[in-house]
Amino acid sequence: MGAPLGDYASFRSFVLDRWPGIRDVMASRSTQTNEAGRCAVLLPSLAAISASEGRPLALIEVGASAGVCLYPDRYAYSYSPGPVLEPAGGSPVPPLTCSASGDVPWPSRLPEVVSRSGVDLNPLDAENDDDTRWLEALVWPEHGFRAERLRAALGVVRADPPLLVRGDLNEHVLPLIDRAPSDAVVVVFHSAVLAYLDPAGRERFRTTMLRLAEDRARPLHWLSHEGQGTLAGVAGAMEKAPGERDGRFVLQHNGRTVARTGPHGQSIEWL
């Protein structure tokens, strides 16, 4: 809506003067933060999965928003301490920085991705100016570096759009898996998504993913990056460690907790 990023009095006047339009936005939009930085905490697991299976990746993101997290192979990374990694041709996105601790399984190179697809109740279009303005509005105003990163990541999406389908993740994840290339290892992943499902929906999704991950007829892995308490029922999933800071996320691989992370991918503590 063009609200000024200034003092409270100016912002309050803007809201009061334009309330009907602001109300319409609030009634028609939902939070769909699309943070490319989260790829920094997903990358070690993605690379390890590809290496262990000896196959390229077919990525499926549930709750994909505009899909910027479907391009972990197109971004550069700077871990501290840890490696600096980047695509052979460079990346138009500023390096994703991430502080690290613990015995993180660092990749020696970025994994190959041969398929990118996702599902969302309301997929956002990187080509649509209104959608991109909404995504920018969801970035906290003091996080200018994240807004810059978002704009660059949306350019990556526009250059090579993924397959995004509209609908409920529990209804569409299996058809997307069936469409994935047979010579690739499927990785179904999500970040800050399951809190938007009711308990029955989470339980249904958890049961489906654990069953598929255990079925070795076709290689499939499940990466969950969610807030504490979101996946109650997965053994050891979301308990808060003594003295733990509020707000950190939990990274799980096939239902097993492997790391605690910053919610926007700014840190990873391998467990």
PDB file of C-alpha atoms in Angstrom:
ATOM      1  CA  MET A   1       0.000   0.000   0.000  1.00  0.00           C
ATOM      2  CA  GLY A   2       3.041   2.298   0.141  1.00  0.00           C
ATOM      3  CA  ALA A   3       3.083   2.886   3.885  1.00  0.00           C
ATOM      4  CA  PRO A   4       5.966   5.124   5.006  1.00  0.00           C
ATOM      5  CA  LEU A   5       8.828   3.455   6.881  1.00  0.00           C
ATOM      6  CA  GLY A   6       9.174   6.201   9.439  1.00  0.00           C
ATOM      7  CA  ASP A   7       7.852   7.294  12.792  1.00  0.00           C
ATOM      8  CA  TYR A   8       4.685   5.954  14.381  1.00  0.00           C
ATOM      9  CA  ALA A   9       2.672   9.154  13.946  1.00  0.00           C
ATOM     10  CA  SER A  10       3.191   9.137  10.176  1.00  0.00           C
ATOM     11  CA  PHE A  11       2.352   5.472   9.935  1.00  0.00           C
ATOM     12  CA  ARG A  12      -0.799   5.903  12.057  1.00  0.00           C
ATOM     13  CA  SER A  13      -2.022   8.749   9.864  1.00  0.00           C
ATOM     14  CA  PHE A  14      -1.406   6.679   6.741  1.00  0.00           C
ATOM     15  CA  VAL A  15      -3.400   3.732   8.144  1.00  0.00           C
ATOM     16  CA  LEU A  16      -6.332   5.913   9.190  1.00  0.00           C
ATOM     17  CA  ASP A  17      -6.436   7.775   5.880  1.00  0.00           C
ATOM     18  CA  ARG A  18      -6.313   4.595   3.775  1.00  0.00           C
ATOM     19  CA  TRP A  19      -8.065   2.160   6.064  1.00  0.00           C
ATOM     20  CA  PRO A  20     -10.615   0.770   3.524  1.00  0.00           C
ATOM     21  CA  GLY A  21      -7.833  -0.302   1.141  1.00  0.00           C
ATOM     22  CA  ILE A  22      -5.669  -1.663   3.950  1.00  0.00           C
ATOM     23  CA  ARG A  23      -8.635  -3.609   5.306  1.00  0.00           C
ATOM     24  CA  ASP A  24      -9.166  -5.167   1.870  1.00  0.00           C
ATOM     25  CA  VAL A  25      -5.536  -6.295   1.739  1.00  0.00           C
ATOM     26  CA  MET A  26      -5.763  -7.795   5.219  1.00  0.00           C
ATOM     27  CA  ALA A  27      -8.943  -9.659   4.269  1.00  0.00           C
ATOM     28  CA  SER A  28      -7.558 -11.074   1.012  1.00  0.00           C
ATOM     29  CA  ARG A  29      -3.919 -11.894   1.842  1.00  0.00           C
ATOM     30  CA  SER A  30      -2.210 -14.411   4.132  1.00  0.00           C
ATOM     31  CA  THR A  31       1.323 -14.542   5.499  1.00  0.00           C
ATOM     32  CA  GLN A  32       3.429 -16.367   2.892  1.00  0.00           C
ATOM     33  CA  THR A  33       6.967 -15.324   3.735  1.00  0.00           C
ATOM     34  CA  ASN A  34       9.337 -16.719   1.105  1.00  0.00           C
ATOM     35  CA  GLU A  35      12.858 -16.616   2.543  1.00  0.00           C
ATOM     36  CA  ALA A  36      15.675 -17.890   0.337  1.00  0.00           C
ATOM     37  CA  GLY A  37      18.008 -17.758   3.345  1.00  0.00           C
ATOM     38  CA  ARG A  38      16.393 -20.933   4.665  1.00  0.00           C
ATOM     39  CA  CYS A  39      18.195 -22.847   1.912  1.00  0.00           C
ATOM     40  CA  ALA A  40      21.389 -22.371   3.953  1.00  0.00           C
ATOM     41  CA  VAL A  41      20.137 -24.711   6.678  1.00  0.00           C
ATOM     42  CA  LEU A  42      18.593 -27.165   4.201  1.00  0.00           C
ATOM     43  CA  LEU A  43      21.662 -27.435   1.960  1.00  0.00           C
ATOM     44  CA  PRO A  44      23.828 -29.780   4.089  1.00  0.00           C
ATOM     45  CA  SER A  45      20.998 -32.314   4.290  1.00  0.00           C
ATOM     46  CA  LEU A  46      20.087 -31.950   0.617  1.00  0.00           C
ATOM     47  CA  ALA A  47      23.678 -32.505  -0.479  1.00  0.00           C
ATOM     48  CA  ALA A  48      24.085 -35.485   1.861  1.00  0.00           C
ATOM     49  CA  ILE A  49      20.885 -37.077   0.534  1.00  0.00           C
ATOM     50  CA  SER A  50      21.997 -36.688  -3.078  1.00  0.00           C
ATOM     51  CA  ALA A  51      25.449 -38.090  -2.274  1.00  0.00           C
ATOM     52  CA  SER A  52      24.163 -41.075  -0.282  1.00  0.00           C
ATOM     53  CA  GLU A  53      21.603 -42.031  -2.926  1.00  0.00           C
ATOM     54  CA  GLY A  54      23.943 -41.333  -5.844  1.00  0.00           C
ATOM     55  CA  ARG A  55      21.189 -39.454  -7.649  1.00  0.00           C
ATOM     56  CA  PRO A  56      20.221 -35.876  -8.479  1.00  0.00           C
ATOM     57  CA  LEU A  57      17.379 -34.264  -6.541  1.00  0.00           C
ATOM     58  CA  ALA A  58      13.721 -33.887  -7.405  1.00  0.00           C
ATOM     59  CA  LEU A  59      12.539 -31.203  -4.975  1.00  0.00           C
ATOM     60  CA  ILE A  60       8.935 -30.886  -3.846  1.00  0.00           C
ATOM     61  CA  GLU A  61       8.086 -28.043  -1.473  1.00  0.00           C
ATOM     62  CA  VAL A  62       4.789 -28.029   0.401  1.00  0.00           C
ATOM     63  CA  GLY A  63       3.732 -24.502   1.250  1.00  0.00           C
ATOM     64  CA  ALA A  64       5.923 -23.188  -1.547  1.00  0.00           C
ATOM     65  CA  SER A  65       4.658 -19.571  -1.711  1.00  0.00           C
ATOM     66  CA  ALA A  66       6.459 -18.253  -4.843  1.00  0.00           C
ATOM     67  CA  GLY A  67       9.024 -21.072  -4.826  1.00  0.00           C
ATOM     68  CA  VAL A  68      12.308 -19.301  -4.036  1.00  0.00           C
ATOM     69  CA  CYS A  69      13.434 -22.147  -1.735  1.00  0.00           C
ATOM     70  CA  LEU A  70      13.307 -24.588  -4.668  1.00  0.00           C
ATOM     71  CA  TYR A  71      16.651 -23.274  -5.979  1.00  0.00           C
ATOM     72  CA  PRO A  72      19.317 -24.317  -3.434  1.00  0.00           C
ATOM     73  CA  ASP A  73      21.690 -25.108  -6.308  1.00  0.00           C
ATOM     74  CA  ARG A  74      21.417 -21.572  -7.732  1.00  0.00           C
ATOM     75  CA  TYR A  75      22.516 -19.650  -4.617  1.00  0.00           C
ATOM     76  CA  ALA A  76      25.923 -18.948  -3.081  1.00  0.00           C
ATOM     77  CA  TYR A  77      26.604 -19.733   0.590  1.00  0.00           C
ATOM     78  CA  SER A  78      28.971 -18.434   3.227  1.00  0.00           C
ATOM     79  CA  TYR A  79      29.083 -20.415   6.477  1.00  0.00           C
ATOM     80  CA  SER A  80      30.913 -19.151   9.548  1.00  0.00           C
ATOM     81  CA  PRO A  81      32.824 -21.197  10.424  1.00  0.00           C
ATOM     82  CA  GLY A  82      32.544 -23.367   7.369  1.00  0.00           C
ATOM     83  CA  PRO A  83      32.865 -23.447   3.596  1.00  0.00           C
ATOM     84  CA  VAL A  84      32.012 -20.901   0.936  1.00  0.00           C
ATOM     85  CA  LEU A  85      30.055 -22.510  -1.887  1.00  0.00           C
ATOM     86  CA  GLU A  86      28.654 -21.103  -5.113  1.00  0.00           C
ATOM     87  CA  PRO A  87      27.319 -22.319  -8.456  1.00  0.00           C
ATOM     88  CA  ALA A  88      29.839 -22.708 -11.259  1.00  0.00           C
ATOM     89  CA  GLY A  89      28.402 -19.699 -13.069  1.00  0.00           C
ATOM     90  CA  GLY A  90      27.986 -17.581  -9.954  1.00  0.00           C
ATOM     91  CA  SER A  91      24.736 -16.431  -8.415  1.00  0.00           C
ATOM     92  CA  PRO A  92      22.712 -13.227  -8.863  1.00  0.00           C
ATOM     93  CA  VAL A  93      21.667 -13.528  -5.206  1.00  0.00           C
ATOM     94  CA  PRO A  94      23.954 -12.176  -2.451  1.00  0.00           C
ATOM     95  CA  PRO A  95      25.602 -15.083  -0.588  1.00  0.00           C
ATOM     96  CA  LEU A  96      23.357 -16.689   2.011  1.00  0.00           C
ATOM     97  CA  THR A  97      25.252 -16.206   5.267  1.00  0.00           C
ATOM     98  CA  CYS A  98      24.823 -18.680   8.116  1.00  0.00           C
ATOM     99  CA  SER A  99      26.634 -19.087  11.435  1.00  0.00           C
ATOM    100  CA  ALA A 100      27.350 -22.717  12.277  1.00  0.00           C
ATOM    101  CA  SER A 101      28.168 -24.897  15.254  1.00  0.00           C
ATOM    102  CA  GLY A 102      28.413 -28.614  15.815  1.00  0.00           C
ATOM    103  CA  ASP A 103      29.531 -31.275  13.369  1.00  0.00           C
ATOM    104  CA  VAL A 104      27.664 -30.023  10.301  1.00  0.00           C
ATOM    105  CA  PRO A 105      28.052 -32.462   7.346  1.00  0.00           C
ATOM    106  CA  TRP A 106      29.496 -29.883   4.968  1.00  0.00           C
ATOM    107  CA  PRO A 107      29.049 -30.590   1.272  1.00  0.00           C
ATOM    108  CA  SER A 108      32.017 -30.273  -1.055  1.00  0.00           C
ATOM    109  CA  ARG A 109      29.789 -28.996  -3.837  1.00  0.00           C
ATOM    110  CA  LEU A 110      26.213 -28.010  -4.527  1.00  0.00           C
ATOM    111  CA  PRO A 111      23.818 -30.851  -5.371  1.00  0.00           C
ATOM    112  CA  GLU A 112      22.267 -31.264  -8.804  1.00  0.00           C
ATOM    113  CA  VAL A 113      18.547 -30.497  -8.977  1.00  0.00           C
ATOM    114  CA  VAL A 114      16.615 -31.883 -11.957  1.00  0.00           C
ATOM    115  CA  SER A 115      13.026 -31.171 -10.905  1.00  0.00           C
ATOM    116  CA  ARG A 116      11.345 -28.395  -8.885  1.00  0.00           C
ATOM    117  CA  SER A 117       7.691 -28.440  -7.912  1.00  0.00           C
ATOM    118  CA  GLY A 118       5.491 -27.319  -5.069  1.00  0.00           C
ATOM    119  CA  VAL A 119       2.001 -26.909  -3.717  1.00  0.00           C
ATOM    120  CA  ASP A 120       0.380 -23.997  -1.928  1.00  0.00           C
ATOM    121  CA  LEU A 121      -3.171 -22.958  -1.076  1.00  0.00           C
ATOM    122  CA  ASN A 122      -2.394 -19.721  -2.918  1.00  0.00           C
ATOM    123  CA  PRO A 123       0.741 -19.985  -5.060  1.00  0.00           C
ATOM    124  CA  LEU A 124       2.373 -16.615  -5.658  1.00  0.00           C
ATOM    125  CA  ASP A 125       3.652 -15.651  -9.089  1.00  0.00           C
ATOM    126  CA  ALA A 126       7.132 -14.163  -9.363  1.00  0.00           C
ATOM    127  CA  GLU A 127       5.962 -12.492 -12.583  1.00  0.00           C
ATOM    128  CA  ASN A 128       3.045 -10.753 -10.857  1.00  0.00           C
ATOM    129  CA  ASP A 129       3.873  -7.297  -9.503  1.00  0.00           C
ATOM    130  CA  ASP A 130       1.121  -7.420  -6.883  1.00  0.00           C
ATOM    131  CA  ASP A 131       2.356 -10.767  -5.557  1.00  0.00           C
ATOM    132  CA  THR A 132       5.961  -9.595  -5.394  1.00  0.00           C
ATOM    133  CA  ARG A 133       4.961  -6.400  -3.568  1.00  0.00           C
ATOM    134  CA  TRP A 134       3.117  -8.531  -1.019  1.00  0.00           C
ATOM    135  CA  LEU A 135       6.187 -10.705  -0.470  1.00  0.00           C
ATOM    136  CA  GLU A 136       8.310  -7.602   0.068  1.00  0.00           C
ATOM    137  CA  ALA A 137       5.737  -6.266   2.536  1.00  0.00           C
ATOM    138  CA  LEU A 138       6.204  -9.427   4.619  1.00  0.00           C
ATOM    139  CA  VAL A 139       9.907  -8.662   5.123  1.00  0.00           C
ATOM    140  CA  TRP A 140      10.452  -6.770   8.375  1.00  0.00           C
ATOM    141  CA  PRO A 141      11.276  -3.152   7.459  1.00  0.00           C
ATOM    142  CA  GLU A 142      14.617  -3.135   9.308  1.00  0.00           C
ATOM    143  CA  HIS A 143      15.756  -6.207   7.299  1.00  0.00           C
ATOM    144  CA  GLY A 144      16.783  -4.412   4.136  1.00  0.00           C
ATOM    145  CA  PHE A 145      19.266  -7.168   3.274  1.00  0.00           C
ATOM    146  CA  ARG A 146      16.428  -9.711   3.206  1.00  0.00           C
ATOM    147  CA  ALA A 147      14.374  -7.523   0.874  1.00  0.00           C
ATOM    148  CA  GLU A 148      17.360  -7.242  -1.475  1.00  0.00           C
ATOM    149  CA  ARG A 149      17.832 -11.011  -1.325  1.00  0.00           C
ATOM    150  CA  LEU A 150      14.147 -11.622  -2.034  1.00  0.00           C
ATOM    151  CA  ARG A 151      14.175  -9.429  -5.136  1.00  0.00           C
ATOM    152  CA  ALA A 152      17.223 -11.256  -6.500  1.00  0.00           C
ATOM    153  CA  ALA A 153      15.785 -14.692  -5.686  1.00  0.00           C
ATOM    154  CA  LEU A 154      12.528 -13.853  -7.451  1.00  0.00           C
ATOM    155  CA  GLY A 155      14.626 -13.089 -10.520  1.00  0.00           C
ATOM    156  CA  VAL A 156      16.010 -16.646 -10.332  1.00  0.00           C
ATOM    157  CA  VAL A 157      12.447 -18.001 -10.186  1.00  0.00           C
ATOM    158  CA  ARG A 158      11.336 -15.894 -13.160  1.00  0.00           C
ATOM    159  CA  ALA A 159      14.226 -17.181 -15.252  1.00  0.00           C
ATOM    160  CA  ASP A 160      13.294 -20.846 -14.693  1.00  0.00           C
ATOM    161  CA  PRO A 161       9.786 -21.161 -13.183  1.00  0.00           C
ATOM    162  CA  PRO A 162       8.955 -24.249 -11.113  1.00  0.00           C
ATOM    163  CA  LEU A 163       5.740 -26.243 -11.302  1.00  0.00           C
ATOM    164  CA  LEU A 164       3.461 -24.812  -8.606  1.00  0.00           C
ATOM    165  CA  VAL A 165      -0.002 -26.260  -8.059  1.00  0.00           C
ATOM    166  CA  ARG A 166      -2.852 -24.764  -6.073  1.00  0.00           C
ATOM    167  CA  GLY A 167      -4.445 -26.791  -3.300  1.00  0.00           C
ATOM    168  CA  ASP A 168      -4.065 -28.592  -0.006  1.00  0.00           C
ATOM    169  CA  LEU A 169      -0.657 -30.163   0.579  1.00  0.00           C
ATOM    170  CA  ASN A 170      -2.200 -33.401   1.848  1.00  0.00           C
ATOM    171  CA  GLU A 171      -4.141 -33.795  -1.389  1.00  0.00           C
ATOM    172  CA  HIS A 172      -1.365 -32.886  -3.818  1.00  0.00           C
ATOM    173  CA  VAL A 173       1.898 -34.196  -2.395  1.00  0.00           C
ATOM    174  CA  LEU A 174       1.395 -37.757  -3.698  1.00  0.00           C
ATOM    175  CA  PRO A 175       0.541 -36.688  -7.289  1.00  0.00           C
ATOM    176  CA  LEU A 176       3.630 -34.462  -7.305  1.00  0.00           C
ATOM    177  CA  ILE A 177       5.774 -37.370  -6.122  1.00  0.00           C
ATOM    178  CA  ASP A 178       4.362 -39.520  -8.921  1.00  0.00           C
ATOM    179  CA  ARG A 179       5.337 -36.830 -11.468  1.00  0.00           C
ATOM    180  CA  ALA A 180       8.953 -36.619 -10.295  1.00  0.00           C
ATOM    181  CA  PRO A 181      11.660 -38.076 -12.587  1.00  0.00           C
ATOM    182  CA  SER A 182      12.232 -41.758 -11.826  1.00  0.00           C
ATOM    183  CA  ASP A 183      16.026 -41.404 -11.918  1.00  0.00           C
ATOM    184  CA  ALA A 184      16.084 -38.759  -9.168  1.00  0.00           C
ATOM    185  CA  VAL A 185      15.753 -38.984  -5.399  1.00  0.00           C
ATOM    186  CA  VAL A 186      12.616 -37.182  -4.249  1.00  0.00           C
ATOM    187  CA  VAL A 187      12.944 -34.761  -1.339  1.00  0.00           C
ATOM    188  CA  VAL A 188       9.722 -33.378   0.105  1.00  0.00           C
ATOM    189  CA  PHE A 189      10.477 -30.367   2.296  1.00  0.00           C
ATOM    190  CA  HIS A 190       8.833 -27.443   4.027  1.00  0.00           C
ATOM    191  CA  SER A 191       9.753 -24.513   6.236  1.00  0.00           C
ATOM    192  CA  ALA A 192       7.412 -22.638   8.595  1.00  0.00           C
ATOM    193  CA  VAL A 193       4.351 -24.230   7.009  1.00  0.00           C
ATOM    194  CA  LEU A 194       2.772 -26.842   9.283  1.00  0.00           C
ATOM    195  CA  ALA A 195       1.684 -24.304  11.899  1.00  0.00           C
ATOM    196  CA  TYR A 196      -0.996 -23.297   9.388  1.00  0.00           C
ATOM    197  CA  LEU A 197      -2.537 -26.794   9.422  1.00  0.00           C
ATOM    198  CA  ASP A 198      -4.920 -28.041  12.062  1.00  0.00           C
ATOM    199  CA  PRO A 199      -3.727 -30.977  14.244  1.00  0.00           C
ATOM    200  CA  ALA A 200      -5.521 -33.541  12.101  1.00  0.00           C
ATOM    201  CA  GLY A 201      -3.900 -32.169   8.951  1.00  0.00           C
ATOM    202  CA  ARG A 202      -0.438 -32.268  10.511  1.00  0.00           C
ATOM    203  CA  GLU A 203      -0.957 -35.831  11.713  1.00  0.00           C
ATOM    204  CA  ARG A 204      -2.113 -36.943   8.281  1.00  0.00           C
ATOM    205  CA  PHE A 205       0.897 -35.352   6.609  1.00  0.00           C
ATOM    206  CA  ARG A 206       3.352 -36.747   9.189  1.00  0.00           C
ATOM    207  CA  THR A 207       1.964 -40.265   8.780  1.00  0.00           C
ATOM    208  CA  THR A 208       2.164 -40.075   5.001  1.00  0.00           C
ATOM    209  CA  MET A 209       5.734 -38.802   4.951  1.00  0.00           C
ATOM    210  CA  LEU A 210       7.065 -41.315   7.482  1.00  0.00           C
ATOM    211  CA  ARG A 211       5.462 -44.138   5.512  1.00  0.00           C
ATOM    212  CA  LEU A 212       6.955 -42.949   2.227  1.00  0.00           C
ATOM    213  CA  ALA A 213      10.400 -42.399   3.749  1.00  0.00           C
ATOM    214  CA  GLU A 214      10.431 -45.978   5.035  1.00  0.00           C
ATOM    215  CA  ASP A 215       9.380 -47.442   1.689  1.00  0.00           C
ATOM    216  CA  ARG A 216      12.626 -48.158  -0.129  1.00  0.00           C
ATOM    217  CA  ALA A 217      10.882 -49.167  -3.356  1.00  0.00           C
ATOM    218  CA  ARG A 218      11.630 -45.607  -4.411  1.00  0.00           C
ATOM    219  CA  PRO A 219      14.161 -43.300  -2.722  1.00  0.00           C
ATOM    220  CA  LEU A 220      12.312 -40.512  -0.930  1.00  0.00           C
ATOM    221  CA  HIS A 221      13.364 -38.245   1.912  1.00  0.00           C
ATOM    222  CA  TRP A 222      11.455 -35.789   4.099  1.00  0.00           C
ATOM    223  CA  LEU A 223      12.998 -32.580   5.440  1.00  0.00           C
ATOM    224  CA  SER A 224      10.981 -30.608   7.972  1.00  0.00           C
ATOM    225  CA  HIS A 225      12.063 -27.125   9.128  1.00  0.00           C
ATOM    226  CA  GLU A 226       9.480 -25.932  11.620  1.00  0.00           C
ATOM    227  CA  GLY A 227       8.980 -24.171  14.929  1.00  0.00           C
ATOM    228  CA  GLN A 228       9.025 -26.066  18.191  1.00  0.00           C
ATOM    229  CA  GLY A 229       5.858 -27.971  18.985  1.00  0.00           C
ATOM    230  CA  THR A 230       4.617 -28.074  15.401  1.00  0.00           C
ATOM    231  CA  LEU A 231       5.146 -31.797  14.865  1.00  0.00           C
ATOM    232  CA  ALA A 232       4.116 -33.230  18.203  1.00  0.00           C
ATOM    233  CA  GLY A 233       4.185 -37.010  18.002  1.00  0.00           C
ATOM    234  CA  VAL A 234       7.516 -37.355  16.189  1.00  0.00           C
ATOM    235  CA  ALA A 235       9.943 -38.869  18.669  1.00  0.00           C
ATOM    236  CA  GLY A 236      12.394 -36.272  20.001  1.00  0.00           C
ATOM    237  CA  ALA A 237      11.081 -33.688  17.607  1.00  0.00           C
ATOM    238  CA  MET A 238      10.364 -30.415  19.240  1.00  0.00           C
ATOM    239  CA  GLU A 239      11.324 -30.409  22.894  1.00  0.00           C
ATOM    240  CA  LYS A 240      12.987 -27.206  23.988  1.00  0.00           C
ATOM    241  CA  ALA A 241      16.476 -27.764  25.327  1.00  0.00           C
ATOM    242  CA  PRO A 242      17.338 -26.302  28.780  1.00  0.00           C
ATOM    243  CA  GLY A 243      18.158 -22.621  28.418  1.00  0.00           C
ATOM    244  CA  GLU A 244      17.231 -22.602  24.722  1.00  0.00           C
ATOM    245  CA  ARG A 245      16.421 -19.302  23.061  1.00  0.00           C
ATOM    246  CA  ASP A 246      12.848 -18.794  21.949  1.00  0.00           C
ATOM    247  CA  GLY A 247      12.194 -18.604  18.249  1.00  0.00           C
ATOM    248  CA  ARG A 248      14.618 -21.175  16.910  1.00  0.00           C
ATOM    249  CA  PHE A 249      13.413 -23.806  14.466  1.00  0.00           C
ATOM    250  CA  VAL A 250      14.016 -27.539  14.373  1.00  0.00           C
ATOM    251  CA  LEU A 251      15.376 -29.324  11.292  1.00  0.00           C
ATOM    252  CA  GLN A 252      14.355 -32.949  10.906  1.00  0.00           C
ATOM    253  CA  HIS A 253      15.291 -35.613   8.395  1.00  0.00           C
ATOM    254  CA  ASN A 254      12.737 -38.411   8.028  1.00  0.00           C
ATOM    255  CA  GLY A 255      11.300 -37.569  11.436  1.00  0.00           C
ATOM    256  CA  ARG A 256      14.646 -37.456  13.255  1.00  0.00           C
ATOM    257  CA  THR A 257      15.853 -34.152  14.689  1.00  0.00           C
ATOM    258  CA  VAL A 258      19.275 -33.248  13.252  1.00  0.00           C
ATOM    259  CA  ALA A 259      19.715 -29.519  13.954  1.00  0.00           C
ATOM    260  CA  ARG A 260      18.317 -26.379  15.538  1.00  0.00           C
ATOM    261  CA  THR A 261      18.323 -23.329  13.333  1.00  0.00           C
ATOM    262  CA  GLY A 262      17.553 -19.656  12.982  1.00  0.00           C
ATOM    263  CA  PRO A 263      14.064 -19.312  11.493  1.00  0.00           C
ATOM    264  CA  HIS A 264      15.327 -17.400   8.451  1.00  0.00           C
ATOM    265  CA  GLY A 265      18.336 -19.666   7.925  1.00  0.00           C
ATOM    266  CA  GLN A 266      20.775 -17.380   9.730  1.00  0.00           C
ATOM    267  CA  SER A 267      22.224 -20.124  11.962  1.00  0.00           C
ATOM    268  CA  ILE A 268      22.524 -23.877  12.237  1.00  0.00           C
ATOM    269  CA  GLU A 269      23.510 -25.947  15.258  1.00  0.00           C
ATOM    270  CA  TRP A 270      24.054 -29.574  14.300  1.00  0.00           C
ATOM    271  CA  LEU A 271      23.054 -32.044  17.010  1.00  0.00           C
TER     272      LEU A 271
END
